[in-house]
Coordinates of C-alpha atoms and ligand atoms in Angstrom, one line a residue:
M1 CA 25.0 -12.5 13.9
K2 CA 21.6 -14.1 13.9
P3 CA 20.0 -13.9 10.5
I4 CA 16.7 -12.0 10.0
H5 CA 13.7 -14.3 10.3
S6 CA 10.7 -13.8 7.9
I7 CA 7.6 -15.9 7.9
V8 CA 5.8 -16.1 4.6
A9 CA 2.1 -17.3 5.1
G10 CA 1.1 -18.4 1.7
G11 CA 4.7 -19.0 0.6
A12 CA 4.0 -21.9 -1.6
G13 CA 1.6 -19.7 -3.9
F14 CA 2.5 -17.7 -6.8
V15 CA 3.5 -14.4 -5.3
G16 CA 4.6 -16.1 -2.1
S17 CA 7.2 -18.4 -3.7
H18 CA 8.8 -15.4 -5.4
L19 CA 8.9 -13.5 -2.2
C20 CA 10.6 -16.5 -0.5
D21 CA 13.3 -16.5 -3.3
Y22 CA 13.7 -12.9 -2.7
L23 CA 14.1 -12.9 0.9
I24 CA 16.6 -15.9 0.8
T25 CA 18.8 -13.8 -1.7
L26 CA 18.7 -11.1 1.0
G27 CA 20.2 -13.6 3.5
H28 CA 16.9 -14.2 5.6
K29 CA 15.9 -17.3 7.4
V30 CA 12.5 -18.0 5.8
T31 CA 9.7 -20.0 7.2
C32 CA 7.0 -20.7 4.6
V33 CA 3.7 -21.5 6.0
D34 CA 1.1 -22.9 3.7
N35 CA -1.8 -25.4 3.7
L36 CA -1.4 -25.9 -0.2
I37 CA -5.1 -25.1 -0.8
T38 CA -4.2 -23.3 -4.0
G39 CA -0.4 -23.3 -3.9
S40 CA 1.9 -26.2 -4.7
K41 CA 5.2 -27.7 -3.3
D42 CA 6.5 -27.4 -6.9
N43 CA 6.7 -23.6 -6.4
I44 CA 9.3 -24.0 -3.6
A45 CA 10.9 -27.3 -4.7
H46 CA 14.2 -25.4 -5.4
L47 CA 14.3 -24.0 -2.0
R48 CA 13.5 -27.1 0.0
K49 CA 17.3 -28.0 0.6
H50 CA 18.3 -24.5 1.2
R51 CA 19.8 -24.3 4.8
N52 CA 17.7 -21.1 5.6
F53 CA 14.4 -22.2 4.2
K54 CA 11.8 -24.2 6.0
F55 CA 8.4 -25.2 4.8
M56 CA 5.6 -25.9 7.2
K57 CA 2.3 -27.4 6.0
R58 CA -0.1 -25.5 8.1
D59 CA -3.5 -23.7 8.1
V60 CA -3.1 -20.0 9.3
V61 CA -6.7 -20.2 10.5
K62 CA -5.6 -22.7 13.3
P63 CA -3.4 -21.5 16.3
L64 CA 0.3 -21.0 15.2
P65 CA 3.3 -21.9 17.2
S66 CA 4.3 -19.3 20.0
R67 CA 7.9 -19.2 18.7
F68 CA 6.8 -17.3 15.7
R69 CA 6.7 -14.4 18.0
K70 CA 10.5 -14.2 17.6
A71 CA 10.2 -13.5 13.9
D72 CA 11.3 -10.1 12.5
Y73 CA 8.8 -10.0 9.7
I74 CA 5.4 -11.7 8.9
F75 CA 4.1 -11.4 5.4
H76 CA 0.4 -12.5 5.2
L77 CA 0.0 -13.6 1.6
A78 CA -2.3 -16.6 2.5
S79 CA -5.5 -16.7 0.5
P80 CA -6.9 -18.0 -2.8
A81 CA -6.4 -15.1 -5.1
S82 CA -8.0 -16.0 -8.5
P83 CA -11.8 -15.7 -8.8
V84 CA -12.1 -19.4 -9.7
G85 CA -9.9 -20.2 -6.5
Y86 CA -11.9 -18.2 -4.1
M87 CA -15.2 -19.2 -5.5
Q88 CA -14.3 -22.8 -5.3
N89 CA -12.9 -22.3 -1.8
S90 CA -15.2 -19.5 -0.6
I91 CA -15.7 -20.4 3.1
E92 CA -11.9 -21.1 3.4
T93 CA -11.1 -17.7 1.8
I94 CA -13.4 -16.0 4.3
L95 CA -11.8 -17.8 7.2
T96 CA -8.3 -17.3 6.0
N97 CA -8.6 -13.5 5.5
S98 CA -10.5 -13.1 8.8
L99 CA -9.5 -15.6 11.4
G100 CA -6.1 -16.3 9.7
T101 CA -5.3 -12.6 9.8
L102 CA -6.4 -12.5 13.4
Q103 CA -4.1 -15.4 14.2
L104 CA -1.1 -13.9 12.6
L105 CA -1.8 -10.5 14.1
D106 CA -2.1 -12.1 17.6
I107 CA 1.6 -13.3 17.1
C108 CA 2.6 -9.8 16.4
R109 CA 0.8 -8.4 19.3
K110 CA 2.4 -10.9 21.6
S111 CA 5.8 -10.1 20.1
K112 CA 5.5 -6.8 21.9
G113 CA 6.7 -4.6 18.7
K114 CA 9.4 -7.1 17.7
T115 CA 7.5 -8.6 14.7
K116 CA 6.5 -6.4 11.6
F117 CA 3.5 -7.3 9.8
L118 CA 2.3 -6.7 6.3
F119 CA -1.2 -7.8 5.1
A120 CA -1.6 -8.5 1.4
S121 CA -5.0 -7.0 0.5
T122 CA -6.3 -6.5 -2.9
S123 CA -7.6 -3.9 -5.7
E124 CA -10.9 -5.9 -5.1
V125 CA -11.5 -3.8 -1.9
Y126 CA -12.4 -1.1 -4.5
G127 CA -14.9 -3.5 -6.3
N128 CA -16.3 -2.2 -9.4
P129 CA -14.8 1.3 -8.9
L130 CA -16.5 4.6 -9.6
V131 CA -13.1 6.5 -9.2
H132 CA -10.5 6.0 -11.8
P133 CA -7.6 5.5 -11.3
Q134 CA -8.0 4.0 -7.8
T135 CA -6.3 6.1 -5.0
E136 CA -5.8 4.5 -1.4
S137 CA -8.3 7.0 -0.1
Y138 CA -11.3 5.6 -2.3
W139 CA -13.6 3.5 -0.2
G140 CA -14.7 1.4 -3.1
N141 CA -17.9 0.2 -4.7
V142 CA -18.3 -3.5 -3.5
N143 CA -21.2 -5.8 -3.7
S144 CA -21.4 -7.6 -0.2
F145 CA -23.7 -10.2 -1.5
G146 CA -22.5 -11.9 -4.6
P147 CA -20.1 -14.4 -5.8
R148 CA -16.9 -12.1 -5.4
S149 CA -18.1 -11.1 -1.8
C150 CA -16.3 -14.0 -0.1
Y151 CA -13.0 -12.5 -1.3
D152 CA -13.7 -8.8 -1.5
E153 CA -15.4 -8.5 1.9
S154 CA -13.1 -10.8 3.8
K155 CA -10.1 -8.8 2.5
R156 CA -12.0 -5.6 3.8
L157 CA -12.5 -7.4 7.2
G158 CA -8.7 -8.3 7.2
E159 CA -7.9 -4.5 6.7
A160 CA -10.3 -3.6 9.5
L161 CA -8.6 -6.3 11.8
V162 CA -5.2 -4.7 10.9
Y163 CA -6.6 -1.3 11.8
E164 CA -7.8 -2.4 15.2
H165 CA -4.5 -4.0 16.0
L166 CA -2.7 -0.9 15.0
H167 CA -4.9 1.3 17.3
K168 CA -5.6 -1.0 20.2
F169 CA -2.5 -3.0 20.5
N170 CA 0.2 -0.9 18.9
V171 CA 1.0 -3.5 16.3
D172 CA 3.7 -2.7 13.8
A173 CA 1.5 -3.3 10.7
R174 CA 0.9 -2.1 7.2
I175 CA -1.3 -3.1 4.2
I176 CA -0.7 -3.4 0.5
R177 CA -3.4 -3.5 -2.1
I178 CA -2.1 -5.6 -4.9
F179 CA -3.4 -5.1 -8.5
N180 CA -3.4 -7.9 -11.0
T181 CA 0.1 -9.6 -10.9
Y182 CA 1.4 -12.2 -13.3
G183 CA 4.6 -14.0 -14.1
P184 CA 6.2 -17.5 -14.0
R185 CA 4.5 -20.0 -11.5
L186 CA 0.9 -18.4 -12.1
N187 CA -1.1 -21.6 -11.6
E188 CA -2.1 -22.9 -15.2
N189 CA -5.4 -24.0 -13.9
D190 CA -6.6 -21.1 -11.7
G191 CA -8.7 -19.4 -14.4
R192 CA -6.9 -16.1 -14.4
V193 CA -6.8 -14.2 -17.6
V194 CA -3.1 -14.4 -17.9
S195 CA -2.7 -18.1 -17.5
N196 CA -5.9 -18.9 -19.4
L197 CA -4.9 -17.0 -22.5
I198 CA -1.2 -18.0 -22.7
T199 CA -1.9 -21.6 -22.3
Q200 CA -4.9 -21.5 -24.8
A201 CA -2.6 -19.8 -27.3
L202 CA 0.3 -22.2 -26.8
K203 CA -2.0 -25.4 -27.0
G204 CA -3.5 -24.1 -30.3
N205 CA -6.9 -23.5 -28.7
D206 CA -9.3 -20.5 -29.1
L207 CA -8.8 -17.6 -26.5
T208 CA -11.7 -17.0 -24.2
V209 CA -12.4 -13.3 -23.8
Y210 CA -15.2 -12.6 -21.3
G211 CA -17.8 -10.1 -22.5
D212 CA -16.9 -7.8 -25.4
G213 CA -13.3 -7.4 -23.9
S214 CA -13.6 -3.7 -23.3
Q215 CA -13.0 -4.1 -19.6
T216 CA -9.6 -3.1 -18.4
R217 CA -6.9 -4.3 -16.1
S218 CA -3.3 -3.2 -15.3
F219 CA -0.9 -6.0 -15.1
C220 CA 2.2 -5.9 -12.9
F221 CA 5.2 -8.3 -13.4
V222 CA 5.8 -10.3 -10.2
S223 CA 9.5 -9.2 -9.6
D224 CA 8.4 -5.6 -9.5
L225 CA 5.6 -6.6 -7.0
V226 CA 8.0 -8.5 -4.8
E227 CA 10.5 -5.6 -4.6
G228 CA 7.5 -3.4 -3.7
I229 CA 6.5 -5.7 -0.9
W230 CA 10.0 -5.6 0.5
T231 CA 10.3 -1.8 0.2
V232 CA 6.9 -1.4 2.0
I233 CA 7.9 -3.6 5.0
S234 CA 11.4 -2.5 5.3
K235 CA 11.5 1.2 4.8
P236 CA 10.8 3.6 7.9
K237 CA 7.5 5.3 8.5
T238 CA 5.2 2.6 6.8
R239 CA 3.6 1.6 10.1
G240 CA -0.2 2.1 9.6
E241 CA 0.0 3.0 6.0
V242 CA -1.9 1.6 3.2
F243 CA -0.1 1.4 -0.4
N244 CA -1.4 0.3 -3.7
L245 CA 1.1 -1.8 -5.5
G246 CA 0.6 -2.5 -9.2
N247 CA 1.5 -1.3 -12.8
P248 CA -0.5 1.7 -14.1
Q249 CA 0.0 0.6 -17.6
E250 CA -3.8 -0.1 -18.3
T251 CA -5.0 -2.3 -21.2
T252 CA -8.4 -3.8 -22.3
I253 CA -8.8 -7.5 -22.2
Q254 CA -9.3 -7.5 -26.0
E255 CA -5.9 -5.7 -26.5
F256 CA -4.4 -8.1 -24.0
S257 CA -5.5 -11.0 -26.0
Q258 CA -4.0 -9.7 -29.3
L259 CA -0.8 -9.1 -27.3
V260 CA -0.7 -12.7 -26.2
I261 CA -1.3 -14.0 -29.8
E262 CA 1.6 -11.7 -31.0
L263 CA 4.0 -12.8 -28.4
C264 CA 3.2 -16.5 -28.6
G265 CA 3.6 -16.2 -32.2
T266 CA 0.3 -17.8 -33.1
P267 CA -1.3 -15.5 -35.6
Q268 CA -3.9 -18.3 -36.5
T269 CA -5.4 -18.3 -33.0
K270 CA -9.1 -17.1 -32.8
V271 CA -10.7 -15.1 -29.9
I272 CA -14.2 -16.4 -28.9
H273 CA -16.3 -14.4 -26.5
K274 CA -17.9 -15.9 -23.3
P275 CA -20.3 -14.3 -20.9
L276 CA -18.9 -11.6 -18.6
P277 CA -18.9 -13.0 -15.0
T278 CA -21.2 -11.4 -12.5
D279 CA -19.8 -8.4 -10.9
D280 CA -16.6 -8.4 -13.1
P281 CA -15.1 -4.9 -12.5
I282 CA -15.2 -2.8 -15.7
R283 CA -12.1 -0.6 -15.1
R284 CA -9.0 -1.2 -12.9
K285 CA -5.8 1.0 -12.7
P286 CA -3.9 1.7 -9.6
D287 CA -2.8 5.2 -8.8
I288 CA 0.7 4.5 -7.4
T289 CA 1.5 8.3 -6.6
K290 CA 1.6 7.6 -2.9
V291 CA 4.2 4.7 -3.0
R292 CA 6.2 6.4 -5.7
Q293 CA 6.5 9.7 -3.7
I294 CA 6.9 8.3 -0.2
L295 CA 9.0 5.0 -0.9
G296 CA 10.4 5.7 -4.3
W297 CA 8.9 2.4 -5.7
E298 CA 7.6 2.0 -9.1
P299 CA 7.3 -0.9 -11.5
R300 CA 10.1 -1.4 -14.1
I301 CA 9.0 -4.3 -16.3
S302 CA 6.7 -3.4 -19.3
L303 CA 3.8 -5.6 -20.0
K304 CA 5.5 -6.9 -23.3
E305 CA 8.8 -7.8 -21.4
G306 CA 7.0 -9.5 -18.5
L307 CA 4.7 -11.4 -20.8
R308 CA 7.7 -12.6 -22.8
Q309 CA 9.3 -14.0 -19.7
T310 CA 5.9 -15.6 -18.7
I311 CA 5.3 -17.2 -22.0
E312 CA 8.8 -18.7 -22.0
W313 CA 8.0 -20.3 -18.6
Y314 CA 4.8 -21.7 -19.9
R315 CA 6.3 -22.9 -23.1
G316 CA 8.8 -25.1 -21.1
R317 CA 5.9 -26.8 -19.3
I318 CA 3.3 -27.2 -22.1
Ligands
NAD401 P1 -1.9 -18.1 -4.8 O1 -3.3 -18.8 -4.6 O2 -0.9 -18.5 -5.7 O3 -1.1 -18.1 -3.3 C1 -1.9 -18.1 -2.0 C2 -1.2 -19.2 -1.1 O4 -1.9 -19.1 0.1 C3 -1.4 -20.6 -1.7 O5 -0.2 -21.2 -1.8 C4 -2.4 -21.2 -0.7 O6 -2.2 -22.6 -0.6 C5 -2.1 -20.4 0.5 N1 -3.2 -20.5 1.5 C6 -4.5 -20.1 1.2 N2 -5.3 -20.3 2.4 C7 -4.3 -20.7 3.3 C8 -4.6 -20.9 4.8 N3 -5.7 -20.9 5.4 N4 -3.4 -21.3 5.4 C9 -2.0 -21.4 4.8 N5 -1.9 -21.3 3.5 C10 -3.0 -20.8 2.9 O7 -2.3 -16.6 -4.9 P2 -1.3 -15.5 -5.2 O8 -1.6 -14.8 -6.6 O9 0.1 -15.8 -5.0 O10 -1.9 -14.3 -4.1 C11 -1.1 -14.2 -2.9 C12 -1.8 -13.0 -2.1 O11 -1.7 -11.8 -2.8 C13 -3.2 -13.4 -1.7 O12 -3.4 -13.0 -0.4 C14 -4.1 -12.5 -2.8 O13 -5.2 -12.1 -2.2 C15 -3.1 -11.4 -3.0 N6 -3.2 -10.8 -4.2 C16 -2.7 -11.3 -5.3 C17 -3.1 -10.8 -6.6 C18 -2.5 -11.2 -7.9 O14 -2.8 -10.7 -8.8 N7 -1.8 -12.3 -7.8 C19 -3.8 -9.5 -6.7 C20 -4.4 -9.0 -5.5 C21 -4.1 -9.6 -4.4
UDP402 N1 -11.1 -13.0 -18.3 C1 -11.2 -13.3 -19.7 N2 -11.0 -14.5 -20.2 C2 -10.5 -15.5 -19.3 C3 -10.3 -15.2 -17.9 C4 -10.6 -13.9 -17.5 O1 -11.7 -12.5 -20.5 O2 -10.2 -16.6 -19.7 C5 -11.4 -11.5 -18.0 C6 -12.2 -11.5 -16.7 O3 -13.5 -11.4 -17.0 C7 -11.7 -10.1 -16.1 C8 -10.2 -10.0 -16.5 O4 -10.1 -11.0 -17.6 O5 -12.4 -9.0 -16.8 C9 -9.2 -10.4 -15.4 O6 -9.6 -11.6 -14.9 P1 -8.8 -12.4 -13.8 O7 -9.6 -13.6 -13.4 O8 -7.5 -12.6 -14.3 O9 -8.8 -11.4 -12.6 P2 -9.7 -10.4 -11.9 O10 -9.0 -9.0 -12.0 O11 -11.1 -10.3 -12.4 O12 -9.6 -10.6 -10.4

């Protein structure tokens, strides 16, 4: 029997590389398409010799091979994801989430229903939310003209493109909105709070908390997210649906910094405060009622447990 063929756009990134691992263990033939703008070959080095794995260095904004139409699944995870990453690559981010999404949707359109599509959107489509926790039906509070707009607005446009392809061209597509996810392979230099604070603590530097640290985030461990991604694309009746994927355990950044110090075992570490970046969302927590009730998915790894595993991974590299 022919193996299932999955294409992972952005497969050399943090989440994408874990998804490639997961699909390989399911027995899929996996094609990882990545231009390495924020990803790294190191993330997929262990897969390079696997007979079911193929890496293609390619920009999804440019036309893609017509043979991709034979794929069973396309996971569109390509896009810088950290504020530092997308602000440094702002135009590329806009193009990847708009034209790149269009290119990948076009493959699904031409596959005539064979290829299932999943678009990785983000909690950033809710902006600085006025509704808490955030449900999928909330339209968001997004600044269209600011330093985060390249990411937030291009993800929103990506969602609109998915909508049009569902309704005009009958494409088999769904959207996930990912909330802050962390774990091994999170790029040490991409400026996210998890990578910054852990590497600072392990190197004996001060921890940088932006603002007074009262802003909240809800952190999901990457293995939970990857199981969620597979659940959303593989279960029936998800065509045309939008699902939040994240861990509803909410924490302030101040509390998070203390947990990092405790788990790194560095009680001497000091916290210093730096200015809160423009348009930094004040509160963020996913309402995951929909995915829990319809698909039976929920995260299993607590923040403490996930951080322990993540810190061990960084410890081995610093
Ligand atoms: P990442 O930066 O580690 O991975 C993104 C990958 O996409 C990188 O390998 C990058 O090189 C690749 N890429 C970017 N533009 C490309 C292009 N034009 N063509 C081909 N490849 C391209 O980020 P991540 O954290 O793994 O995020 C993966 C996806 O999940 C992104 O779409 C992101 O918006 C979404 N997401 C992630 C989080 C999170 O907390 N990690 C939260 C919300 C949404
Ligand atoms: N943050 C921080 N110190 C850092 C990096 C980030 O206090 O060194 C804060 C940031 O201002 C935000 C939260 O941590 O309030 C999460 O930031 P991150 O860049 O990880 O992701 P975001 O959710 O903002 O996209």
